[in-house]
PDB file of C-alpha atoms in Angstrom:
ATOM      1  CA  UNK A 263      93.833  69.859 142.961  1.00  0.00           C
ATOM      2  CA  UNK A 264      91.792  69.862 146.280  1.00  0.00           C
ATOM      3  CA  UNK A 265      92.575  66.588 146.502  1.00  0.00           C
ATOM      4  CA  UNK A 266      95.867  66.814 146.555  1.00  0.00           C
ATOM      5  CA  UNK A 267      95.577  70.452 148.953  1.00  0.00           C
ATOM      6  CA  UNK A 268      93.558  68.116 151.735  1.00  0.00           C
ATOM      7  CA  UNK A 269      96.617  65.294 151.076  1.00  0.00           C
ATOM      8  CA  UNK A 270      99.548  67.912 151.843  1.00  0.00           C
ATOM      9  CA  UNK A 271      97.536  69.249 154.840  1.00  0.00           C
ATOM     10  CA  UNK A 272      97.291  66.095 156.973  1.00  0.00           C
ATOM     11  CA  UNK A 273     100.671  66.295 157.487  1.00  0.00           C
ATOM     12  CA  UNK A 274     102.558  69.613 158.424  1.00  0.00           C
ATOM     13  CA  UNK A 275     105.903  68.913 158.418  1.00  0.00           C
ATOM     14  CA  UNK A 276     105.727  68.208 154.888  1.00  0.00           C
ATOM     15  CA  UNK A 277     106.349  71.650 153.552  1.00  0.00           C
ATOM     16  CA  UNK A 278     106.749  71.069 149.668  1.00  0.00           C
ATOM     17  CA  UNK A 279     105.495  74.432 148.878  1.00  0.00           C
ATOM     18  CA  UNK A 280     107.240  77.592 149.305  1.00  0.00           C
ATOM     19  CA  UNK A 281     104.604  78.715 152.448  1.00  0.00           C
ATOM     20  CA  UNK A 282     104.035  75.109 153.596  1.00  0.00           C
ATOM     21  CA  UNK A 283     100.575  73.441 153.818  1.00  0.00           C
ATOM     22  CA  UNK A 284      98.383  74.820 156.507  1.00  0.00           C
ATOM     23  CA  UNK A 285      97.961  72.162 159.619  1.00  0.00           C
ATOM     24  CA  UNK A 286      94.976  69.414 158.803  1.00  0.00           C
ATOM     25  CA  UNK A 287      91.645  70.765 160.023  1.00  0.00           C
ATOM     26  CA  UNK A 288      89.852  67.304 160.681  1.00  0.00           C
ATOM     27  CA  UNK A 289      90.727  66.031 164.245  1.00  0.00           C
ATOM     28  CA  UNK A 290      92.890  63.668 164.571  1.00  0.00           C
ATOM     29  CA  UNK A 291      93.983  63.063 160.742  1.00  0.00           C
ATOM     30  CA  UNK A 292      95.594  59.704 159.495  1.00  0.00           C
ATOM     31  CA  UNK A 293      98.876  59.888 158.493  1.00  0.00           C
ATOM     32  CA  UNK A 294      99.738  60.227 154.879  1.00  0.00           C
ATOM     33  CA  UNK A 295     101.286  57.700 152.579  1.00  0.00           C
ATOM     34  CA  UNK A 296     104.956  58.084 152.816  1.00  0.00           C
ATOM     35  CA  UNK A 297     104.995  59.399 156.407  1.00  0.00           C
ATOM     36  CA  UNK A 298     103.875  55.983 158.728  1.00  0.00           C
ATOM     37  CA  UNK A 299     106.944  55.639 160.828  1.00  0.00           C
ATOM     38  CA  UNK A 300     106.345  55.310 164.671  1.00  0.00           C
ATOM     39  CA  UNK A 301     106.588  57.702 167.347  1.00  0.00           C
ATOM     40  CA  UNK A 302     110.300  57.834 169.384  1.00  0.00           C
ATOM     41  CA  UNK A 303     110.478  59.598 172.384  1.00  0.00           C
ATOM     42  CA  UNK A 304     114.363  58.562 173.221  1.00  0.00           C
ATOM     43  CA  UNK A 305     115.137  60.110 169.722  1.00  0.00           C
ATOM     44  CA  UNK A 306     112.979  62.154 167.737  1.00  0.00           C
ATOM     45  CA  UNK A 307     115.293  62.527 164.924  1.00  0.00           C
ATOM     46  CA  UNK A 308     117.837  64.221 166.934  1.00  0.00           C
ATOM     47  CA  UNK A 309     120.512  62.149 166.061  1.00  0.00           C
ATOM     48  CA  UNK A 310     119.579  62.014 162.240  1.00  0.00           C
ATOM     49  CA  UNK A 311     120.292  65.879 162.758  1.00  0.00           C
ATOM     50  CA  UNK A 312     123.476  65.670 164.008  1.00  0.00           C
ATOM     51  CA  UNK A 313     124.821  62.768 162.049  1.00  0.00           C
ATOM     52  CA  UNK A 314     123.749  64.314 158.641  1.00  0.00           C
ATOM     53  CA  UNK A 315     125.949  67.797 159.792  1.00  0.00           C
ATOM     54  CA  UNK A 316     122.753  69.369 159.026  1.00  0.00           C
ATOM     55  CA  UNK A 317     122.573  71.099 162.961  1.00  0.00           C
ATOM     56  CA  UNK A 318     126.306  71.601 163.206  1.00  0.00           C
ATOM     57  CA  UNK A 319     125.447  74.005 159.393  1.00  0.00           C
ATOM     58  CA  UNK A 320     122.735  75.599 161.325  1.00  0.00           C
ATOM     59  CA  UNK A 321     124.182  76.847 164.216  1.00  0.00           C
ATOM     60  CA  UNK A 322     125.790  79.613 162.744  1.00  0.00           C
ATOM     61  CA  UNK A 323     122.432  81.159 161.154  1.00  0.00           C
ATOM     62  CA  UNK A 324     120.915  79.982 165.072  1.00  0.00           C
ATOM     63  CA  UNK A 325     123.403  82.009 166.892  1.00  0.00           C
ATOM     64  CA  UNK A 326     123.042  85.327 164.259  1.00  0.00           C
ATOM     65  CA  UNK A 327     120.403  86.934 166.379  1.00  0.00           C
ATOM     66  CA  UNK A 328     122.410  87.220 169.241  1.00  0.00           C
ATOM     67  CA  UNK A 329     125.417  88.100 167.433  1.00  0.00           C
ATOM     68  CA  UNK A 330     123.105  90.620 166.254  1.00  0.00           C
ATOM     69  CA  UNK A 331     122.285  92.065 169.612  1.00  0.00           C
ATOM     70  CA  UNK A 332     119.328  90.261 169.701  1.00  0.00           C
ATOM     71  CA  UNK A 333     118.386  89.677 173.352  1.00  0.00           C
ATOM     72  CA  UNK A 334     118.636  86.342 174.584  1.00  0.00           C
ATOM     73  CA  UNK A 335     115.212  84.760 174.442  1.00  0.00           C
ATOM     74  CA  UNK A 336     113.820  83.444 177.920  1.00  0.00           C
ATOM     75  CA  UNK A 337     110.596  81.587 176.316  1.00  0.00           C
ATOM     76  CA  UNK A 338     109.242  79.795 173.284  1.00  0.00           C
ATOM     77  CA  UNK A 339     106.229  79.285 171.337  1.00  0.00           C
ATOM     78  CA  UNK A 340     106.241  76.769 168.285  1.00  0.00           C
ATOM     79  CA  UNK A 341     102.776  76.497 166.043  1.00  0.00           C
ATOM     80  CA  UNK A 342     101.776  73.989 163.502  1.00  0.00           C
ATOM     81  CA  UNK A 343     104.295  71.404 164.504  1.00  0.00           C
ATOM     82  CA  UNK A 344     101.655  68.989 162.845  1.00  0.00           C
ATOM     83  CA  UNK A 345     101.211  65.159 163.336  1.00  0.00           C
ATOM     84  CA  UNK A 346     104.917  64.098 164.401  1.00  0.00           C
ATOM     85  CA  UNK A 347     103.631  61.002 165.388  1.00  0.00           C
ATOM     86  CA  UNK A 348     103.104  59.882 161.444  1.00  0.00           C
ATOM     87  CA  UNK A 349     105.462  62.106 159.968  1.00  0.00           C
ATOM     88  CA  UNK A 350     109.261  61.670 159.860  1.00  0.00           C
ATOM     89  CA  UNK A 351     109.637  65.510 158.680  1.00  0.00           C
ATOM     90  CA  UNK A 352     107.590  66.780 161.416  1.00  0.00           C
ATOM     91  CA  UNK A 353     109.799  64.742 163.485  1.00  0.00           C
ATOM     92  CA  UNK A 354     112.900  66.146 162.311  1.00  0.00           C
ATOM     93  CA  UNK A 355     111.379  69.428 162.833  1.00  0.00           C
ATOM     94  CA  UNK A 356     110.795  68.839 167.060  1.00  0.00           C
ATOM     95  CA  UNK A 357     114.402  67.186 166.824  1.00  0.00           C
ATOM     96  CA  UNK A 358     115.875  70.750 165.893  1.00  0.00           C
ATOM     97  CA  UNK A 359     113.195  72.816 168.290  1.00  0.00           C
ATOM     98  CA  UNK A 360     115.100  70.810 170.843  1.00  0.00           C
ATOM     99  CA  UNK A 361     118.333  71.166 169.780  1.00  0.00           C
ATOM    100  CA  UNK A 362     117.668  74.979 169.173  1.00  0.00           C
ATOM    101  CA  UNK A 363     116.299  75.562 172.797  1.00  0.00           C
ATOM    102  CA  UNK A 364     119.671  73.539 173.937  1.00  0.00           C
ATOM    103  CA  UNK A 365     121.786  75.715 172.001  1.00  0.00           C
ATOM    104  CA  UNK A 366     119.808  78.834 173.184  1.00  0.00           C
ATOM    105  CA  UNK A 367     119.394  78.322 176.905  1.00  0.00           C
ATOM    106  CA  UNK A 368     116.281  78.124 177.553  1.00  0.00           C
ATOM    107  CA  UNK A 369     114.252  75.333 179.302  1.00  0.00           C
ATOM    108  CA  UNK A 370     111.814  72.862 177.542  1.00  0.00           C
ATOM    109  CA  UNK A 371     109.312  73.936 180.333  1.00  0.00           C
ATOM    110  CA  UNK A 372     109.441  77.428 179.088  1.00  0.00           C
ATOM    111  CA  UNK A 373     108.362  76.383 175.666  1.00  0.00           C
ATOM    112  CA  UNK A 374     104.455  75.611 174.909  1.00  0.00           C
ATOM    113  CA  UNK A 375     103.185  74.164 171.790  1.00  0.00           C
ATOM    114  CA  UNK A 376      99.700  74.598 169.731  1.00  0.00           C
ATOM    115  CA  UNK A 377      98.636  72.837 166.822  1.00  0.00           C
ATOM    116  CA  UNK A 378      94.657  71.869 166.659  1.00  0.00           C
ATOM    117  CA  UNK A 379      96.305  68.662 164.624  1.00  0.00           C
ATOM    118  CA  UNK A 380      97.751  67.007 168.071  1.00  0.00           C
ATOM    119  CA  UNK A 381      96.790  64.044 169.247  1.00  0.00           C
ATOM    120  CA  UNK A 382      96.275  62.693 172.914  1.00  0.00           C
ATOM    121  CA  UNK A 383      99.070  60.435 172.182  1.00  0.00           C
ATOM    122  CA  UNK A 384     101.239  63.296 170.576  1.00  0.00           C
ATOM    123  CA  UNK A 385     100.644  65.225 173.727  1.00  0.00           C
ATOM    124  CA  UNK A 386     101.377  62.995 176.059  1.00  0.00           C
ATOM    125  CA  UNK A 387     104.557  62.693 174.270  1.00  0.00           C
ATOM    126  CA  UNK A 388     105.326  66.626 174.383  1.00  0.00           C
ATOM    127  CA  UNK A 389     104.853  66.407 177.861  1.00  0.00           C
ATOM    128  CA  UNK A 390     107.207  63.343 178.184  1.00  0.00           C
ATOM    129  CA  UNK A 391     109.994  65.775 176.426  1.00  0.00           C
ATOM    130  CA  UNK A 392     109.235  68.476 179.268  1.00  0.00           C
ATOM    131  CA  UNK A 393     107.294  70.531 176.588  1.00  0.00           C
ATOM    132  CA  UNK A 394     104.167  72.428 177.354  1.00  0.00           C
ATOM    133  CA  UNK A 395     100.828  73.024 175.521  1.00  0.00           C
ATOM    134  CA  UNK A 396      98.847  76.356 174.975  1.00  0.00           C
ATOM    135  CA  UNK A 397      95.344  75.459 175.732  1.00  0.00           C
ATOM    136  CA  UNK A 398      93.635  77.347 173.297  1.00  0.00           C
ATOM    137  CA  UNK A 399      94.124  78.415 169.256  1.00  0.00           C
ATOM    138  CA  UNK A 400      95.551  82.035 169.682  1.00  0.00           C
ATOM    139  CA  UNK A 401      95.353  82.296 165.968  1.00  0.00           C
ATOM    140  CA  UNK A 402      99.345  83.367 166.352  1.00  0.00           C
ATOM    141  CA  UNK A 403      98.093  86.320 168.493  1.00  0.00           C
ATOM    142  CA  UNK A 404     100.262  85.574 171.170  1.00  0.00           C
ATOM    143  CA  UNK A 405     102.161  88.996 172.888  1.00  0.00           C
ATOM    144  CA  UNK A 406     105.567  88.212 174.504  1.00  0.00           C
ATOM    145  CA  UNK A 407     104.556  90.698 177.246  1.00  0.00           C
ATOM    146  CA  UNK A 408     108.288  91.977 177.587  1.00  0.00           C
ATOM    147  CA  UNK A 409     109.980  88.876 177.922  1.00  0.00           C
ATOM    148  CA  UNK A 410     112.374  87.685 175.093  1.00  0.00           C
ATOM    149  CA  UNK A 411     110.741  85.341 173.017  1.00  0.00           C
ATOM    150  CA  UNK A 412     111.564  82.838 169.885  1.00  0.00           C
ATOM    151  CA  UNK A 413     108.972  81.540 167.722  1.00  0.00           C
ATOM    152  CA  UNK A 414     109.181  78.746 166.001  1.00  0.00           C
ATOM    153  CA  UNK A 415     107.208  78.729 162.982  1.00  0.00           C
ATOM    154  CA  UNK A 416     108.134  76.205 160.201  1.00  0.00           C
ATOM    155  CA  UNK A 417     105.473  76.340 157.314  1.00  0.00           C
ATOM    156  CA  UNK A 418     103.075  78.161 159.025  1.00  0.00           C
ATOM    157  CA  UNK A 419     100.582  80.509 157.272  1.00  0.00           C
ATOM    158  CA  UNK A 420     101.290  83.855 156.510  1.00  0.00           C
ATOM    159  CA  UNK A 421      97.593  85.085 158.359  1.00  0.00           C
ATOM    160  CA  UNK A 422     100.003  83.408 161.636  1.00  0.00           C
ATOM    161  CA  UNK A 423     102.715  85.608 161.069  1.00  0.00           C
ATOM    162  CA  UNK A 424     101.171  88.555 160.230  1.00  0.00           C
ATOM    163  CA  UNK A 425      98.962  88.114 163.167  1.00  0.00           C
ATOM    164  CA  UNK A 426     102.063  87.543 165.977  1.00  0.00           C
ATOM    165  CA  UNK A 427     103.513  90.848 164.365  1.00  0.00           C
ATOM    166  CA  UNK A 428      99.930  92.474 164.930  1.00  0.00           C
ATOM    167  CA  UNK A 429      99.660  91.709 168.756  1.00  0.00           C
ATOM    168  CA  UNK A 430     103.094  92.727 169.416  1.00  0.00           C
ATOM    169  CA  UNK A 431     103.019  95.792 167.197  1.00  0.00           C
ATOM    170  CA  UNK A 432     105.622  98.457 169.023  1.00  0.00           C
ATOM    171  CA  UNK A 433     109.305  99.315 168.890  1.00  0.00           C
ATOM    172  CA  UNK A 434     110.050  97.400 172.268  1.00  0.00           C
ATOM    173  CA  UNK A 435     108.269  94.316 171.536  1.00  0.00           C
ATOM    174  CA  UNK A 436     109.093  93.272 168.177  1.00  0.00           C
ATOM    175  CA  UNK A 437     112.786  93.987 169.544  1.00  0.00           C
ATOM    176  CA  UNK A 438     112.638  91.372 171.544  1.00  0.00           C
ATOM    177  CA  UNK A 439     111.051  88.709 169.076  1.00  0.00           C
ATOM    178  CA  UNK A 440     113.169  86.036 167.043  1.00  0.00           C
ATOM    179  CA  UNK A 441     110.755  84.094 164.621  1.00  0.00           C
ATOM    180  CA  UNK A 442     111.925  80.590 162.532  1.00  0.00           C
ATOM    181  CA  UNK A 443     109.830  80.323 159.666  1.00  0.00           C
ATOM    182  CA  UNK A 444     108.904  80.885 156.529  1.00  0.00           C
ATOM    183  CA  UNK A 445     111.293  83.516 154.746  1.00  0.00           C
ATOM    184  CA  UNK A 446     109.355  87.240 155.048  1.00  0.00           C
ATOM    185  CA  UNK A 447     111.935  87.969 151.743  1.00  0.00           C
ATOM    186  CA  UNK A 448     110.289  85.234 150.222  1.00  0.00           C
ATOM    187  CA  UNK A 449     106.619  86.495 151.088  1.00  0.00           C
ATOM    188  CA  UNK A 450     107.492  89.639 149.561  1.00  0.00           C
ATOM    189  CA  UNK A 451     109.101  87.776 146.237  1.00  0.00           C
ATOM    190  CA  UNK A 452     106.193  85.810 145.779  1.00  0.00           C
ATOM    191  CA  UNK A 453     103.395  87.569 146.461  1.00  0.00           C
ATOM    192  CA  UNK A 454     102.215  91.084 144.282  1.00  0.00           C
ATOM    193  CA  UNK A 455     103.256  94.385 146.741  1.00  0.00           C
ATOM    194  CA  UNK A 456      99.041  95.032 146.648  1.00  0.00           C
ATOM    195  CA  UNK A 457      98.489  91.358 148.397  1.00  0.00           C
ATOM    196  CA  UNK A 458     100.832  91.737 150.832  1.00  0.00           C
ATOM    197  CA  UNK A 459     100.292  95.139 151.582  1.00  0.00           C
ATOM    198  CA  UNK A 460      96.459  94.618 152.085  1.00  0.00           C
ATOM    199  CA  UNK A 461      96.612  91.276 153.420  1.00  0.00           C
ATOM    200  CA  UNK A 462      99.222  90.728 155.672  1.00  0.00           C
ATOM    201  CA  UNK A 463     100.597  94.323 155.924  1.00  0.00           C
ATOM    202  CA  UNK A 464     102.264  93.868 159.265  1.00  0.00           C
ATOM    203  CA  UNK A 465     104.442  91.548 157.548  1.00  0.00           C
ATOM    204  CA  UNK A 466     104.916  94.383 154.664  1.00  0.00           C
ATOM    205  CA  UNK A 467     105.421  97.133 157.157  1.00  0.00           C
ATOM    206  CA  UNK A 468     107.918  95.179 158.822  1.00  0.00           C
ATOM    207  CA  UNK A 469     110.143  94.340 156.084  1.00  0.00           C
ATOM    208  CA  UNK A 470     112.704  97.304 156.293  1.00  0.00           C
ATOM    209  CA  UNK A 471     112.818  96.499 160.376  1.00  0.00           C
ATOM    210  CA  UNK A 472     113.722  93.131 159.955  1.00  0.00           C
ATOM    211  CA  UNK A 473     117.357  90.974 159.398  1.00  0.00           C
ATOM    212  CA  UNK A 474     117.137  87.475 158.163  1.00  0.00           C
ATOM    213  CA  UNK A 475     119.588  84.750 157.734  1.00  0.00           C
ATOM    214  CA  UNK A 476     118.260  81.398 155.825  1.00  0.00           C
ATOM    215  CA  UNK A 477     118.770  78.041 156.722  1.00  0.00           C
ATOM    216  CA  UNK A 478     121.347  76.539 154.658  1.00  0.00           C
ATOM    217  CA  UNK A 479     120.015  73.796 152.215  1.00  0.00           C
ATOM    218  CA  UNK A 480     120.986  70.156 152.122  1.00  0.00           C
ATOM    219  CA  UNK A 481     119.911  67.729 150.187  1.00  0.00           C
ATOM    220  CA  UNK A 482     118.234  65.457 153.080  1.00  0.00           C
ATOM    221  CA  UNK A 483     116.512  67.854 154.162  1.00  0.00           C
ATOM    222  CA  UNK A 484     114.814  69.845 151.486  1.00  0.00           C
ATOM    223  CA  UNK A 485     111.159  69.749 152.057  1.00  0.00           C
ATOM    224  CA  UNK A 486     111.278  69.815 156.104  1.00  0.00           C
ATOM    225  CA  UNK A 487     113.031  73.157 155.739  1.00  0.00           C
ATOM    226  CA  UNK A 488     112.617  75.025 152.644  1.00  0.00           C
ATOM    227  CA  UNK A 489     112.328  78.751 152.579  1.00  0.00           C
ATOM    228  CA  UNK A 490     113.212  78.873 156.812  1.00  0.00           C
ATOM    229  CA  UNK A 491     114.729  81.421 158.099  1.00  0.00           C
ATOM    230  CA  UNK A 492     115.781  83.236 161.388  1.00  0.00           C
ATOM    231  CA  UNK A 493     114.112  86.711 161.296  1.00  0.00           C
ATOM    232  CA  UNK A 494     115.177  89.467 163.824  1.00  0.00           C
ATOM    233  CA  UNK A 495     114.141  93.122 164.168  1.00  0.00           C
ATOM    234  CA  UNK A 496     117.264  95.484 165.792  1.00  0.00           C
ATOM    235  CA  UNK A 497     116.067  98.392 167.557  1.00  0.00           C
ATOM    236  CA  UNK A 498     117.660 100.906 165.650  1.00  0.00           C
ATOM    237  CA  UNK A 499     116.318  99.266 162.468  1.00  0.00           C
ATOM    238  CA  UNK A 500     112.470  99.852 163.730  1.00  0.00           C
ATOM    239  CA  UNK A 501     113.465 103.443 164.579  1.00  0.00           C
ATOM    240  CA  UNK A 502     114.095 104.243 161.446  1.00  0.00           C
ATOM    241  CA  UNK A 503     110.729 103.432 159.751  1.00  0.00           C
ATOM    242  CA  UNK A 504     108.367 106.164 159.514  1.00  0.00           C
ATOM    243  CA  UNK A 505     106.276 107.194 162.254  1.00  0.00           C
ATOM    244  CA  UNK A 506     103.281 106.421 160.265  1.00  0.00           C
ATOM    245  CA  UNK A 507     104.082 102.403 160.003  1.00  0.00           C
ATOM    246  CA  UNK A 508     103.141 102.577 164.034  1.00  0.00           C
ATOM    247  CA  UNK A 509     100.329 104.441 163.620  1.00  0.00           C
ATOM    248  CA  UNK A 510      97.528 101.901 162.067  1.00  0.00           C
ATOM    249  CA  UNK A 511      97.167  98.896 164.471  1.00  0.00           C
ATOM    250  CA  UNK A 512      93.461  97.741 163.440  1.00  0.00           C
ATOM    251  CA  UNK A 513      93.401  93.845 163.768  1.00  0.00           C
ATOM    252  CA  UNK A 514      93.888  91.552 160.836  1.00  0.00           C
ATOM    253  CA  UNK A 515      90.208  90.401 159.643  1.00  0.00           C
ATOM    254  CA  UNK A 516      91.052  88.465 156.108  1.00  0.00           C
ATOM    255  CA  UNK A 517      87.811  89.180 154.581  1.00  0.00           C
ATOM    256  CA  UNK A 518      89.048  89.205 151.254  1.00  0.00           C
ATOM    257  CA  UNK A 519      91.910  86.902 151.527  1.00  0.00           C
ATOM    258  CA  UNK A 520      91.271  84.101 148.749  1.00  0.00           C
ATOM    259  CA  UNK A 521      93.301  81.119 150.301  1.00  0.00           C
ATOM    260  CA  UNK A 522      93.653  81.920 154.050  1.00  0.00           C
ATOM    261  CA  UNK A 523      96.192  79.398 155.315  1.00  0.00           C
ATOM    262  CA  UNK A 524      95.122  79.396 158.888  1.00  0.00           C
ATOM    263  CA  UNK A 525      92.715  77.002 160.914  1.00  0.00           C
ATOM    264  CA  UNK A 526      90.378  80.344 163.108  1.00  0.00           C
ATOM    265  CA  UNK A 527      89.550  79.872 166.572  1.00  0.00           C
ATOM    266  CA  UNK A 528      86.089  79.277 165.480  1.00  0.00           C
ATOM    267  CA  UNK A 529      86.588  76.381 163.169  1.00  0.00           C
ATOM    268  CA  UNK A 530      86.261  73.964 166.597  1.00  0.00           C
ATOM    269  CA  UNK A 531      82.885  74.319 168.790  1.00  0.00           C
ATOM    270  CA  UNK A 532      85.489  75.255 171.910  1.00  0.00           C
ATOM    271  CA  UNK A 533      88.237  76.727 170.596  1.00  0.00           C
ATOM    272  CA  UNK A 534      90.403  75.008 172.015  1.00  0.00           C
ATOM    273  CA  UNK A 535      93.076  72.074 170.814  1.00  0.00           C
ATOM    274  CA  UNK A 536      91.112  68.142 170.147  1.00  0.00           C
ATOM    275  CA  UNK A 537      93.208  66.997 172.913  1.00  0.00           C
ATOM    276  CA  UNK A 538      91.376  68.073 175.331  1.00  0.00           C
ATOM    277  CA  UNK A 539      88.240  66.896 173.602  1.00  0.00           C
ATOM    278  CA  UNK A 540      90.412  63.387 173.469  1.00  0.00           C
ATOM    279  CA  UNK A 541      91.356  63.079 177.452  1.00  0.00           C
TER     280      UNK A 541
END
């Protein structure tokens, strides 16, 4: 079994569990077996997207945010991309990031990247797309201060999650937050109300604030984006909860978390991503 656990890691786009493999922790991981193709800059799966109808069935649950009276969002943040430069499903993943900020409005400049997975090469190539990098592992702790912001999440760890909830823990903020990943009604389906509640209990709290529309399944596409939704939280929704739900903000810690799917801050000497250990 740990075997196979390091195998799924190396590559995060390959989310064949419901919560998707956490990103590799050794720098600069091989590819696995199965994912070898080359990198593309000209077309990173873009067209495979559009061809397949797979975008065109997506737009709908893209646009439901706004049709919700979401705010537009003016910036981006995508973790745990993982190793696109091995991994057709990663790949197909940065195809729809792209197409998503196209649809949305809002410039590849204004969208910055972190996974402690990249490669000099795979960052380069980011950069090439008019994508930016976050210099250091925020752990997901990243606050929007008060600009509308979507965060793309595919597969991440719920510790990730529950931590971008926990820096941006207020009425005003999470308002203005729009988060692709993993499905929070899924989180709460799987997982026993006590291990939610007392390990990721912003994501518990927030349940009853939040509207989520899936993804719609297709066949080609099955393990790059099971369980991935679009998760908003309308103002009047977060109103409603109780007045205590605001109250507790102490920061996540994890100490008893068994199987913590997040790579800490403190798992590198500097912190920081292994591409600038590469340049």
């Amino acid at each position: 079994r740990a075997g196979r656990r390091r195998a799924l890691r190396c590559c995060r786009g390959c989310g064949r569990r419901g919560e998707g493999p956490a990103p590799c922790s050794l720098p600069n991981p091989p590819p696995p077996r199965g994912c070898r193709a080359p990198l593309t800059l000209r077309s990173p799966r873009r067209d495979d997207l559009l061809s397949s109808g797979f975008w065109a069935a997506s737009a709908g649950a893209v646009r439901a945010p706004l049709g919700g009276g979401a705010e537009p969002p003016a910036l981006c943040v995508c973790y745990g991309l993982g190793r696109f430069s091995g991994c057709p499903a990663a790949r197909h993943q940065l195809a729809f990031l792209l197409l998503l900020l196209e649809e949305l409005g809002v410039p590849p400049g204004r969208c910055s990247l972190f996974d402690p997975a990249f490669s000099a090469q795979e960052a380069a190539a980011l950069g090439e797309l008019g994508l930016r990098l976050l210099p250091d592992n925020e752990e997901g702790k990243h606050g929007i201060e008060g600009s509308a912001t979507l965060f793309y999440m595919v597969h991440c760890g719920k510790a990730l999650y529950n931590n971008l909830l926990w820096r941006n823990w207020s009425e005003g903020a999470l308002s203005k937050m729009v988060i692709v990943g993993n499905s929070f009604k899924g989180m709460e389906e799987r997982l026993l109300s006590r291990i939610l509640e007392r390990d990721y209990s912003y994501i518990a709290k927030v349940l009853k604030g939040t509207e989520e529309v899936a993804l719609p399944a297709h066949p080609r596409y099955l393990d790059t984006f099971n369980d991935t939704s679009i998760h908003w939280f309308p103002l009047h929704k977060l109103k409603e909860l109780s007045p205590e739900v605001w109250d507790f903000v102490e920061e996540p810690m994890y100490q008893d978390c068994d199987d913590l799917e997040i790579i800490r801050k403190d798992d590198r000497a500097d912190g920081g991503s292994p591409v600038a250990a590469e340049s």
